[in-house]
Tab-separated table of C-alpha atoms in Angstrom:
chain	number	residue	atom	x	y	z
A	1	UNK	CA	0.000	0.000	0.000
A	2	UNK	CA	1.507	3.385	-0.964
A	3	UNK	CA	2.124	5.911	1.753
A	4	UNK	CA	-0.014	8.984	1.483
A	5	UNK	CA	1.069	12.447	2.434
A	6	UNK	CA	-0.219	13.739	5.752
A	7	UNK	CA	-3.489	15.589	5.571
A	8	UNK	CA	-3.127	19.341	5.926
A	9	UNK	CA	-5.882	20.786	8.038
A	10	UNK	CA	-7.089	24.304	7.432
A	11	UNK	CA	-6.491	26.782	10.198
A	12	UNK	CA	-9.242	26.909	12.792
A	13	UNK	CA	-11.138	30.177	13.133
A	14	UNK	CA	-11.646	31.243	16.744
A	15	UNK	CA	-15.118	31.867	18.082
A	16	UNK	CA	-15.618	35.541	18.815
A	17	UNK	CA	-17.162	36.719	22.058
A	18	UNK	CA	-20.103	38.339	20.225
A	19	UNK	CA	-20.853	35.045	18.453
A	20	UNK	CA	-20.535	33.125	21.712
A	21	UNK	CA	-23.004	35.490	23.423
A	22	UNK	CA	-25.443	35.058	20.515
A	23	UNK	CA	-25.230	31.268	20.812
A	24	UNK	CA	-25.784	31.467	24.573
A	25	UNK	CA	-28.798	33.712	23.937
A	26	UNK	CA	-30.214	31.075	21.589
A	27	UNK	CA	-29.937	28.411	24.287
A	28	UNK	CA	-26.732	26.698	23.178
A	29	UNK	CA	-24.534	25.143	25.863
A	30	UNK	CA	-27.344	24.995	28.449
A	31	UNK	CA	-26.167	21.627	29.766
A	32	UNK	CA	-22.462	22.445	29.660
A	33	UNK	CA	-20.144	24.271	32.048
A	34	UNK	CA	-17.843	26.127	29.677
A	35	UNK	CA	-16.171	29.475	29.199
A	36	UNK	CA	-14.646	31.160	26.158
A	37	UNK	CA	-10.862	31.596	26.368
A	38	UNK	CA	-8.834	32.819	23.397
A	39	UNK	CA	-11.645	31.905	20.983
A	40	UNK	CA	-11.932	28.322	22.251
A	41	UNK	CA	-14.696	26.770	24.366
A	42	UNK	CA	-13.003	25.416	27.484
A	43	UNK	CA	-14.734	23.036	29.934
A	44	UNK	CA	-14.972	24.281	33.517
A	45	UNK	CA	-14.482	21.832	36.374
A	46	UNK	CA	-17.431	21.093	38.639
A	47	UNK	CA	-17.503	23.192	41.797
A	48	UNK	CA	-16.689	21.313	45.001
A	49	UNK	CA	-17.817	22.143	48.517
A	50	UNK	CA	-14.585	23.785	49.706
A	51	UNK	CA	-14.472	25.907	46.543
A	52	UNK	CA	-18.104	26.951	46.905
A	53	UNK	CA	-17.794	27.872	50.583
A	54	UNK	CA	-14.609	29.892	49.950
A	55	UNK	CA	-16.296	31.846	47.141
A	56	UNK	CA	-19.301	32.462	49.413
A	57	UNK	CA	-17.242	33.721	52.362
A	58	UNK	CA	-15.041	35.977	50.222
A	59	UNK	CA	-18.068	37.215	48.290
A	60	UNK	CA	-19.785	38.284	51.515
A	61	UNK	CA	-16.669	40.156	52.657
A	62	UNK	CA	-16.302	41.943	49.333
A	63	UNK	CA	-19.999	42.868	49.076
A	64	UNK	CA	-19.921	44.504	52.514
A	65	UNK	CA	-16.610	46.269	51.774
A	66	UNK	CA	-17.735	47.554	48.361
A	67	UNK	CA	-21.173	48.997	49.201
A	68	UNK	CA	-21.407	52.286	47.308
A	69	UNK	CA	-17.918	51.841	45.818
A	70	UNK	CA	-18.134	49.027	43.270
A	71	UNK	CA	-20.257	46.116	42.087
A	72	UNK	CA	-19.354	42.581	43.232
A	73	UNK	CA	-20.290	39.828	40.771
A	74	UNK	CA	-20.170	36.109	41.573
A	75	UNK	CA	-19.340	33.585	38.823
A	76	UNK	CA	-20.447	36.048	36.145
A	77	UNK	CA	-18.963	36.619	32.681
A	78	UNK	CA	-16.198	39.160	32.133
A	79	UNK	CA	-15.847	40.602	28.604
A	80	UNK	CA	-12.125	40.103	28.035
A	81	UNK	CA	-11.461	41.386	24.545
A	82	UNK	CA	-12.865	40.037	21.308
A	83	UNK	CA	-12.080	36.350	21.895
A	84	UNK	CA	-12.589	35.651	25.593
A	85	UNK	CA	-15.373	35.632	28.144
A	86	UNK	CA	-14.144	33.913	31.299
A	87	UNK	CA	-16.440	33.518	34.289
A	88	UNK	CA	-14.292	34.373	37.303
A	89	UNK	CA	-15.431	33.260	40.720
A	90	UNK	CA	-15.630	36.900	41.842
A	91	UNK	CA	-15.118	40.240	40.191
A	92	UNK	CA	-15.271	43.761	41.531
A	93	UNK	CA	-16.351	46.089	38.724
A	94	UNK	CA	-17.070	49.819	38.486
A	95	UNK	CA	-20.565	50.848	39.582
A	96	UNK	CA	-21.427	52.538	36.317
A	97	UNK	CA	-22.200	50.327	33.377
A	98	UNK	CA	-24.802	48.951	31.068
A	99	UNK	CA	-26.820	46.161	32.673
A	100	UNK	CA	-27.305	44.558	29.232
A	101	UNK	CA	-23.612	43.796	28.661
A	102	UNK	CA	-20.921	41.998	30.618
A	103	UNK	CA	-18.364	44.259	32.301
A	104	UNK	CA	-15.176	44.970	30.345
A	105	UNK	CA	-13.382	46.499	33.318
A	106	UNK	CA	-12.701	45.290	36.819
A	107	UNK	CA	-10.882	46.605	39.863
A	108	UNK	CA	-10.273	43.043	41.055
A	109	UNK	CA	-10.817	39.553	39.703
A	110	UNK	CA	-10.625	36.449	41.901
A	111	UNK	CA	-10.308	32.810	40.862
A	112	UNK	CA	-10.595	30.153	43.562
A	113	UNK	CA	-8.389	27.307	42.396
A	114	UNK	CA	-8.230	23.659	43.337
A	115	UNK	CA	-7.861	21.652	40.120
A	116	UNK	CA	-7.433	24.761	37.939
A	117	UNK	CA	-4.288	26.267	39.506
A	118	UNK	CA	-2.175	26.000	36.337
A	119	UNK	CA	-4.748	27.616	34.033
A	120	UNK	CA	-5.514	30.329	36.622
A	121	UNK	CA	-1.806	31.172	37.005
A	122	UNK	CA	-1.129	30.939	33.272
A	123	UNK	CA	-3.754	31.545	30.644
A	124	UNK	CA	-6.158	33.496	32.862
A	125	UNK	CA	-3.428	35.614	34.485
A	126	UNK	CA	-2.240	36.583	30.983
A	127	UNK	CA	-5.782	37.314	29.858
A	128	UNK	CA	-6.589	39.537	32.857
A	129	UNK	CA	-3.224	41.336	32.548
A	130	UNK	CA	-3.945	41.997	28.849
A	131	UNK	CA	-7.260	43.565	29.950
A	132	UNK	CA	-5.291	45.690	32.437
A	133	UNK	CA	-7.155	44.384	35.467
A	134	UNK	CA	-5.056	46.033	38.189
A	135	UNK	CA	-5.405	43.220	40.727
A	136	UNK	CA	-5.968	39.492	40.257
A	137	UNK	CA	-6.135	36.924	43.049
A	138	UNK	CA	-5.663	33.182	42.818
A	139	UNK	CA	-7.039	31.686	46.031
A	140	UNK	CA	-5.005	28.488	45.976
A	141	UNK	CA	-6.951	25.869	47.933
A	142	UNK	CA	-4.188	23.274	47.448
A	143	UNK	CA	-1.327	25.376	48.852
A	144	UNK	CA	-3.693	27.163	51.297
A	145	UNK	CA	-2.596	30.690	50.365
A	146	UNK	CA	-3.605	33.640	48.145
A	147	UNK	CA	-1.476	34.747	45.206
A	148	UNK	CA	-2.034	38.429	44.427
A	149	UNK	CA	-0.999	39.573	40.940
A	150	UNK	CA	-0.547	43.326	40.365
A	151	UNK	CA	1.093	45.799	37.976
A	152	UNK	CA	-0.098	44.502	34.592
A	153	UNK	CA	2.259	45.548	31.774
A	154	UNK	CA	2.154	44.153	28.252
A	155	UNK	CA	-0.052	41.201	29.167
A	156	UNK	CA	2.079	40.157	32.154
A	157	UNK	CA	1.684	40.904	35.842
A	158	UNK	CA	4.965	42.347	37.092
A	159	UNK	CA	4.406	41.549	40.766
A	160	UNK	CA	3.130	38.447	42.534
A	161	UNK	CA	2.757	38.495	46.309
A	162	UNK	CA	1.788	35.412	48.293
A	163	UNK	CA	-0.388	35.890	51.371
A	164	UNK	CA	-0.482	33.074	53.905
A	165	UNK	CA	-3.084	32.473	56.583
A	166	UNK	CA	-2.761	35.089	59.323
A	167	UNK	CA	-2.075	37.922	56.878
A	168	UNK	CA	-4.250	40.719	55.524
A	169	UNK	CA	-4.520	41.837	51.893
A	170	UNK	CA	-4.759	45.555	51.104
A	171	UNK	CA	-6.771	46.108	47.947
A	172	UNK	CA	-4.828	47.878	45.226
A	173	UNK	CA	-7.579	50.285	44.093
A	174	UNK	CA	-9.184	50.593	47.532
A	175	UNK	CA	-6.134	50.965	49.817
A	176	UNK	CA	-8.319	51.762	52.833
A	177	UNK	CA	-9.711	48.207	52.662
A	178	UNK	CA	-7.921	45.176	54.098
A	179	UNK	CA	-9.254	41.623	53.841
A	180	UNK	CA	-8.013	39.028	56.340
A	181	UNK	CA	-7.066	35.747	54.639
A	182	UNK	CA	-8.337	33.808	57.673
A	183	UNK	CA	-11.834	35.260	57.137
A	184	UNK	CA	-12.329	33.357	53.879
A	185	UNK	CA	-9.618	30.697	53.557
A	186	UNK	CA	-10.452	28.090	56.199
């Protein structure tokens, strides 16, 4: 049998955020936990109990701290450029905005990570830095600490500070606010 040449596949066109939102509006993906990252539909891991409780505790702290200052969203889409719409565990967005569209700006984005640590530190950190989100937290449930990424320049956070239990985190855009790690990371 003669050997055939390898098949050359055409390049794959990424799905744009506007197209993704239209498909969601039509009822596509209703039985799937996915998010759009870099034009690709990416499965999202199921949420475990420790993850859920951590998001709940931190969400309560942020809602109380942000009354009249910003809007706290829980597991809601973030419009990250033309090709991405991640759904961070928590985001703190400006108060002003159109209720019909997902926020394109955030003061703070938080991902609570258990099985997703590598994607949260890599792909999502790059994505949020490209969107110039000034502060990004990875609440690392495996290592039991919080990684705070700040100073986004050219799609890369220039500073990463690790906060262990017993420490307090001062919010970058709200320096009068401090959140105790022990209050949400049990």
